[in-house]
């Protein structure tokens, strides 16, 4: 397993244990970068207008279209570091 993959997995575990709520904007960024790193570009139909939460997630992930998995993992680790540092 690569060093980046280990850092990514450690960061995703640390985010789940964060004591302080990072806020919705940060949660969306974390979600989008995690999905981009693990699944690649956004897939499926865009959720309906009334499904606010899933639509926001879909759109956040869609903004990262074309970003490679290593870049997404690196960005996720940096975001997670900010979240856990603020605890």
Short mmCIF file of C-alpha atoms in Angstrom, two decimals:
data_model
loop_
_atom_site.label_atom_id
_atom_site.label_comp_id
_atom_site.label_asym_id
_atom_site.label_seq_id
_atom_site.Cartn_x
_atom_site.Cartn_y
_atom_site.Cartn_z
CA UNK A 1 0.00 0.00 0.00
CA UNK A 2 1.33 3.42 -0.92
CA UNK A 3 2.23 6.04 1.65
CA UNK A 4 -0.47 8.35 0.26
CA UNK A 5 -3.12 5.63 0.58
CA UNK A 6 -2.10 5.05 4.22
CA UNK A 7 -2.31 8.79 4.95
CA UNK A 8 -5.70 8.93 3.21
CA UNK A 9 -7.11 6.05 5.26
CA UNK A 10 -5.74 7.53 8.50
CA UNK A 11 -7.24 10.93 7.62
CA UNK A 12 -10.66 9.45 6.87
CA UNK A 13 -10.62 7.64 10.22
CA UNK A 14 -9.55 10.79 12.09
CA UNK A 15 -12.34 12.87 10.54
CA UNK A 16 -14.92 10.45 11.89
CA UNK A 17 -13.50 10.92 15.39
CA UNK A 18 -13.38 14.73 15.25
CA UNK A 19 -14.93 16.28 18.33
CA UNK A 20 -15.96 19.54 16.69
CA UNK A 21 -18.49 19.72 13.84
CA UNK A 22 -16.57 21.10 10.85
CA UNK A 23 -19.68 22.67 9.30
CA UNK A 24 -21.63 21.82 6.17
CA UNK A 25 -19.24 23.42 3.67
CA UNK A 26 -16.27 21.45 4.98
CA UNK A 27 -18.34 18.26 5.15
CA UNK A 28 -19.28 18.68 1.48
CA UNK A 29 -15.64 19.23 0.51
CA UNK A 30 -14.56 16.17 2.46
CA UNK A 31 -17.35 14.08 0.94
CA UNK A 32 -16.56 15.19 -2.60
CA UNK A 33 -12.84 14.57 -2.30
CA UNK A 34 -13.40 11.19 -0.66
CA UNK A 35 -15.77 10.08 -3.43
CA UNK A 36 -13.44 11.40 -6.14
CA UNK A 37 -10.50 9.55 -4.59
CA UNK A 38 -12.35 6.27 -4.15
CA UNK A 39 -14.81 6.19 -7.08
CA UNK A 40 -13.60 8.70 -9.66
CA UNK A 41 -15.88 11.09 -11.51
CA UNK A 42 -19.47 11.55 -10.38
CA UNK A 43 -21.92 8.92 -11.64
CA UNK A 44 -25.67 8.59 -11.88
CA UNK A 45 -28.49 11.05 -12.28
CA UNK A 46 -28.49 14.35 -10.45
CA UNK A 47 -30.95 14.20 -7.52
CA UNK A 48 -34.15 16.18 -7.82
CA UNK A 49 -34.54 19.81 -6.83
CA UNK A 50 -36.32 18.93 -3.58
CA UNK A 51 -33.60 16.51 -2.42
CA UNK A 52 -31.37 19.28 -1.07
CA UNK A 53 -28.75 17.21 0.76
CA UNK A 54 -28.07 14.65 -1.95
CA UNK A 55 -28.18 17.32 -4.65
CA UNK A 56 -25.55 19.35 -2.78
CA UNK A 57 -23.36 16.24 -2.41
CA UNK A 58 -23.74 15.41 -6.11
CA UNK A 59 -22.86 18.96 -7.17
CA UNK A 60 -19.84 19.16 -4.84
CA UNK A 61 -18.53 15.87 -6.21
CA UNK A 62 -19.27 16.98 -9.79
CA UNK A 63 -17.04 20.04 -9.36
CA UNK A 64 -14.05 17.71 -9.00
CA UNK A 65 -14.65 15.95 -12.33
CA UNK A 66 -11.37 15.05 -13.97
CA UNK A 67 -9.31 15.21 -10.76
CA UNK A 68 -7.10 12.15 -10.40
CA UNK A 69 -7.36 9.87 -7.38
CA UNK A 70 -3.93 10.85 -6.02
CA UNK A 71 -4.76 14.55 -6.21
CA UNK A 72 -8.13 13.93 -4.54
CA UNK A 73 -6.47 11.91 -1.75
CA UNK A 74 -3.87 14.62 -1.20
CA UNK A 75 -6.56 17.32 -1.00
CA UNK A 76 -8.64 15.16 1.35
CA UNK A 77 -5.69 14.64 3.70
CA UNK A 78 -5.12 18.42 3.81
CA UNK A 79 -8.81 19.10 4.51
CA UNK A 80 -8.94 16.41 7.18
CA UNK A 81 -5.83 17.89 8.81
CA UNK A 82 -7.61 21.24 9.06
CA UNK A 83 -10.66 19.61 10.65
CA UNK A 84 -8.73 17.60 13.22
CA UNK A 85 -6.37 20.48 14.02
CA UNK A 86 -9.39 22.62 14.99
CA UNK A 87 -10.53 20.07 17.61
#
